[in-house]
């Protein structure tokens, strides 16, 4: 599996001490705030990457900032962080955009991934250690699907001649057998999302599921492999010519790059079901079929970021009500003001982007920078600096960035005092907001 270049790593300073203790996040599976489990001093994080078109809107950016904050919080406690992210560069919405615009789908994927990289660099997001395109994980994904078929956890469904005829469809598509997977492991549908049957049915339909397809054994059985159709991209693999389904891509990339179980599986709340539910299921099944023959969890915590609205409606590619990072920065907006605006809201909350929101964050950023310019040098230990202590406690409590920002506001309203430098440094280290010139 090949990784591709991501973007430059921003400087991440450190403050003495070991943070505010174990970092806690809200786990969607348990419905509780819990400690992130990081055995042997290593924290592992997988965040689902973009489908590269309409990059990078603020809904995207807020999600990646949320988990950038988690990585920064872990680092502040002295943990080693291993982070992986995919690029869904072979997917139905991308192909639909290419058909609609008359552009080559690979050209769109390449240009939009480049734009995403530049936006992440501008926002000072720490890049993943493993950045993997779906195209570069085809062999491993095909092997994984073949393993599931052999284990009786996946099956073929015939492609009818009148669907999209091609000489390569004779093997059929491959689907995951949910009932068989439940019987073979500790996972049960709904364990990760906590959704009711009615909620799962609605979400499955909304996000590309096909519950009524003829030949499927169960309505929620998801597609693992779509055999080649005329006019669609296709790749050779152990299960024939075609392309992978949405969920199995992340299962394979995450487990191949990070192992299992990982500390946190992250993404936007709209990925909670079916994507995170089923990618977790696939990973559990794959772990259970390895040489150890054991069953276990894909992730120890499943964390989900809230959704951002614009003009009263959730920001969405399908609706086209997008505010793009690149357009804001091209208009002269300070990327740190954009970052601060998003971190002024708790990562799990839903909120609406407005011009007033950006104006408030710009004023706040200016106040902080003016205060940083008045910083007083001193020898006060960080663990005795009340601002530093409280900032770390807040970030450890489910990444409470609004509380951190309020503490920095309090600091900004004070005259210069010993220990100022540590506050300025910690704003950079935890929030990723740079207050001083290089």
mmCIF file of C-alpha atoms in Angstrom, residues 362-376 408-409 411-417 420 424 434-437:
data_model
loop_
_atom_site.group_PDB
_atom_site.id
_atom_site.type_symbol
_atom_site.label_atom_id
_atom_site.label_comp_id
_atom_site.label_asym_id
_atom_site.label_seq_id
_atom_site.Cartn_x
_atom_site.Cartn_y
_atom_site.Cartn_z
ATOM 1 C CA UNK A 362 -10.820 38.295 13.782
ATOM 2 C CA UNK A 363 -11.225 40.751 16.669
ATOM 3 C CA UNK A 364 -10.445 38.013 19.183
ATOM 4 C CA UNK A 365 -7.309 37.024 17.278
ATOM 5 C CA UNK A 366 -6.160 40.636 17.191
ATOM 6 C CA UNK A 367 -6.700 40.963 20.959
ATOM 7 C CA UNK A 368 -4.657 37.840 21.617
ATOM 8 C CA UNK A 369 -1.841 38.960 19.339
ATOM 9 C CA UNK A 370 -1.682 42.382 20.948
ATOM 10 C CA UNK A 371 -1.472 40.733 24.357
ATOM 11 C CA UNK A 372 1.219 38.339 23.103
ATOM 12 C CA UNK A 373 3.264 41.350 22.014
ATOM 13 C CA UNK A 374 3.234 42.518 25.652
ATOM 14 C CA UNK A 375 4.401 39.166 27.002
ATOM 15 C CA UNK A 376 6.713 39.242 29.984
ATOM 16 C CA UNK A 408 -7.079 32.859 26.782
ATOM 17 C CA UNK A 409 -9.549 35.779 26.655
ATOM 18 C CA UNK A 411 -5.329 36.085 30.006
ATOM 19 C CA UNK A 412 -5.522 38.664 27.191
ATOM 20 C CA UNK A 413 -7.339 41.076 29.511
ATOM 21 C CA UNK A 414 -4.530 41.013 32.090
ATOM 22 C CA UNK A 415 -1.345 43.071 32.138
ATOM 23 C CA UNK A 416 1.898 41.296 31.340
ATOM 24 C CA UNK A 417 2.961 38.742 33.920
ATOM 25 C CA UNK A 420 3.192 34.764 29.506
ATOM 26 C CA UNK A 424 1.452 32.019 23.944
ATOM 27 C CA UNK A 434 0.010 31.246 15.969
ATOM 28 C CA UNK A 435 0.143 34.565 17.813
ATOM 29 C CA UNK A 436 3.693 35.636 17.005
ATOM 30 C CA UNK A 437 5.678 36.065 13.805
#
